[in-house]
Amino acid sequence: KGTRRGGGSAAPVLAPRRRERVDISSSRSPRRIRVQALNVETMREIDPSDPILSPPLRIGHGFDLHRLEPGHKLIIGGLDIPHDRGCVAHSDGDVLLHCVTDAVLGALCLEDIGQLFPDNDPKWKGAASDIFMNEAMRLCDEMGYRVSNLDATIIAQR
């Protein structure tokens, strides 16, 4: 993982629990086939109706910090909050959506928001953070996961 910015934090929980490898004597037993399969796709080819074939549980953690200064908008969770200060950032500086994005990417073992959407790339200048979160959710879906829980904490100080 790359370095993350530090302010709110979010931790999503993605899908069911991973099972440990078990030695089963019969090489053709369904349980043995299930534990020996290398990935969810292989297991689904063997028996697509098996309820145990959900992807393993994954938990990610996101953390984001932006300096507040006059002359900037304060956007939290996609909402423009009326305030005399706002987040200094390359994009819209939405600390909540940045946390959620990083948490989902972390749970998927992917690069963080700063690596996927670098602040030195002019195309992200002033970008709405829901673009980042929607991409993380698209990747989540593409990899066969869904967010089942998400906690987020925002700590703000003048």
Short mmCIF file of C-alpha atoms in Angstrom, two decimals:
data_model
loop_
_atom_site.label_atom_id
_atom_site.label_comp_id
_atom_site.label_asym_id
_atom_site.label_seq_id
_atom_site.Cartn_x
_atom_site.Cartn_y
_atom_site.Cartn_z
CA LYS A 1 0.00 0.00 0.00
CA GLY A 2 1.07 3.54 -0.62
CA THR A 3 1.05 6.30 1.92
CA ARG A 4 -2.40 7.47 2.89
CA ARG A 5 -3.44 10.91 3.97
CA GLY A 6 -4.61 11.07 7.41
CA GLY A 7 -9.05 12.98 9.33
CA GLY A 8 -11.91 10.62 9.00
CA SER A 9 -11.76 6.90 8.81
CA ALA A 10 -13.96 4.23 7.26
CA ALA A 11 -13.92 0.46 7.45
CA PRO A 12 -16.15 -1.60 5.15
CA VAL A 13 -16.80 -5.29 5.54
CA LEU A 14 -16.94 -7.24 2.29
CA ALA A 15 -18.61 -10.70 1.91
CA PRO A 16 -18.38 -14.09 3.83
CA ARG A 17 -15.53 -15.76 5.76
CA ARG A 18 -12.51 -17.64 4.33
CA ARG A 19 -12.22 -21.28 5.31
CA GLU A 20 -8.98 -22.99 6.30
CA ARG A 21 -7.53 -25.86 4.28
CA VAL A 22 -8.63 -29.23 5.64
CA ASP A 23 -7.16 -32.62 4.68
CA ILE A 24 -9.97 -34.92 3.53
CA SER A 25 -9.09 -38.53 2.69
CA SER A 26 -11.28 -38.89 -0.39
CA SER A 27 -9.75 -36.94 -3.27
CA ARG A 28 -13.19 -36.70 -4.97
CA SER A 29 -15.18 -35.47 -1.96
CA PRO A 30 -17.03 -32.16 -2.59
CA ARG A 31 -15.42 -30.68 0.53
CA ARG A 32 -11.91 -31.52 -0.72
CA ILE A 33 -12.65 -30.06 -4.14
CA ARG A 34 -14.02 -26.94 -2.46
CA VAL A 35 -10.93 -26.35 -0.28
CA GLN A 36 -8.48 -27.16 -3.03
CA ALA A 37 -10.02 -24.76 -5.54
CA LEU A 38 -7.72 -21.83 -6.17
CA ASN A 39 -10.36 -19.14 -6.52
CA VAL A 40 -14.08 -18.42 -6.44
CA GLU A 41 -14.43 -18.73 -10.22
CA THR A 42 -12.96 -22.25 -10.21
CA MET A 43 -15.24 -23.26 -7.35
CA ARG A 44 -18.30 -21.82 -9.09
CA GLU A 45 -17.49 -23.89 -12.20
CA ILE A 46 -17.51 -27.03 -10.04
CA ASP A 47 -20.85 -26.29 -8.35
CA PRO A 48 -22.49 -22.87 -8.98
CA SER A 49 -25.36 -23.65 -6.55
CA ASP A 50 -23.07 -24.18 -3.51
CA PRO A 51 -23.81 -21.42 -0.91
CA ILE A 52 -20.28 -21.71 0.53
CA LEU A 53 -18.86 -20.30 -2.70
CA SER A 54 -19.29 -16.67 -1.71
CA PRO A 55 -16.06 -14.66 -1.77
CA PRO A 56 -14.15 -14.54 1.55
CA LEU A 57 -14.76 -11.75 4.06
CA ARG A 58 -12.54 -8.73 3.59
CA ILE A 59 -12.16 -5.64 5.75
CA GLY A 60 -10.56 -2.40 4.63
CA HIS A 61 -9.69 0.80 6.44
CA GLY A 62 -9.57 4.27 4.94
CA PHE A 63 -8.12 7.40 6.48
CA ASP A 64 -8.03 10.92 5.07
CA LEU A 65 -6.96 14.33 6.32
CA HIS A 66 -7.24 17.75 4.72
CA ARG A 67 -6.28 21.13 6.09
CA LEU A 68 -9.21 23.57 6.41
CA GLU A 69 -8.65 27.07 5.11
CA PRO A 70 -10.81 30.04 4.15
CA GLY A 71 -11.75 30.29 0.47
CA HIS A 72 -12.42 26.58 -0.06
CA LYS A 73 -15.67 24.61 -0.10
CA LEU A 74 -16.41 22.18 2.72
CA ILE A 75 -17.83 19.03 1.13
CA ILE A 76 -18.58 15.99 3.28
CA GLY A 77 -20.33 12.94 1.87
CA GLY A 78 -21.14 14.80 -1.33
CA LEU A 79 -22.90 17.60 0.56
CA ASP A 80 -21.72 21.20 0.35
CA ILE A 81 -21.66 22.32 4.00
CA PRO A 82 -21.96 26.10 4.49
CA HIS A 83 -18.82 27.09 6.39
CA ASP A 84 -16.18 29.82 6.40
CA ARG A 85 -13.47 27.23 5.67
CA GLY A 86 -13.11 24.21 3.46
CA CYS A 87 -10.73 21.41 2.61
CA VAL A 88 -7.55 22.22 0.74
CA ALA A 89 -7.30 19.51 -1.90
CA HIS A 90 -6.63 18.75 -5.56
CA SER A 91 -10.13 17.28 -5.98
CA ASP A 92 -13.19 18.53 -4.07
CA GLY A 93 -11.53 17.32 -0.82
CA ASP A 94 -14.49 15.26 0.41
CA VAL A 95 -12.87 13.52 3.39
CA LEU A 96 -15.77 11.09 3.89
CA LEU A 97 -15.87 9.83 0.31
CA HIS A 98 -12.06 9.66 0.24
CA CYS A 99 -12.15 7.45 3.37
CA VAL A 100 -14.83 5.20 1.94
CA THR A 101 -12.95 4.92 -1.37
CA ASP A 102 -9.68 4.02 0.36
CA ALA A 103 -11.40 1.53 2.66
CA VAL A 104 -13.02 -0.32 -0.25
CA LEU A 105 -9.78 -0.29 -2.24
CA GLY A 106 -7.88 -1.54 0.81
CA ALA A 107 -10.33 -4.41 1.36
CA LEU A 108 -9.81 -5.38 -2.28
CA CYS A 109 -5.99 -5.24 -1.83
CA LEU A 110 -5.71 -2.59 -4.53
CA GLU A 111 -3.73 0.62 -4.72
CA ASP A 112 -5.03 3.53 -2.66
CA ILE A 113 -6.90 6.61 -3.88
CA GLY A 114 -3.69 8.62 -4.26
CA GLN A 115 -2.21 6.04 -6.61
CA LEU A 116 -5.34 5.49 -8.69
CA PHE A 117 -6.25 9.19 -8.85
CA PRO A 118 -2.95 11.07 -8.32
CA ASP A 119 -3.09 14.71 -7.24
CA ASN A 120 -0.46 15.61 -9.84
CA ASP A 121 -2.82 14.59 -12.68
CA PRO A 122 -4.68 17.68 -13.97
CA LYS A 123 -7.75 15.64 -14.94
CA TRP A 124 -8.60 15.17 -11.24
CA LYS A 125 -8.30 18.90 -10.42
CA GLY A 126 -11.57 19.87 -8.72
CA ALA A 127 -13.10 16.43 -9.45
CA ALA A 128 -16.14 15.33 -7.44
CA SER A 129 -15.08 12.58 -5.04
CA ASP A 130 -18.07 10.41 -5.92
CA ILE A 131 -16.17 9.62 -9.13
CA PHE A 132 -13.48 7.96 -6.99
CA MET A 133 -15.97 6.13 -4.77
CA ASN A 134 -18.02 4.92 -7.76
CA GLU A 135 -14.87 3.51 -9.36
CA ALA A 136 -13.97 1.70 -6.12
CA MET A 137 -17.49 0.26 -5.99
CA ARG A 138 -17.28 -0.79 -9.65
CA LEU A 139 -14.02 -2.62 -8.90
CA CYS A 140 -15.64 -4.18 -5.83
CA ASP A 141 -18.50 -5.51 -7.94
CA GLU A 142 -16.15 -6.62 -10.72
CA MET A 143 -14.13 -8.66 -8.21
CA GLY A 144 -17.29 -10.37 -6.90
CA TYR A 145 -17.72 -8.49 -3.62
CA ARG A 146 -20.32 -6.22 -2.09
CA VAL A 147 -20.12 -3.88 0.87
CA SER A 148 -22.17 -5.36 3.70
CA ASN A 149 -21.21 -2.94 6.51
CA LEU A 150 -19.48 0.40 6.65
CA ASP A 151 -18.57 2.55 9.64
CA ALA A 152 -17.14 6.02 9.18
CA THR A 153 -15.82 8.56 11.66
CA ILE A 154 -15.16 12.21 10.90
CA ILE A 155 -13.10 14.28 13.30
CA ALA A 156 -13.26 18.01 12.59
CA GLN A 157 -11.48 20.76 14.44
CA ARG A 158 -11.31 24.49 13.85
#
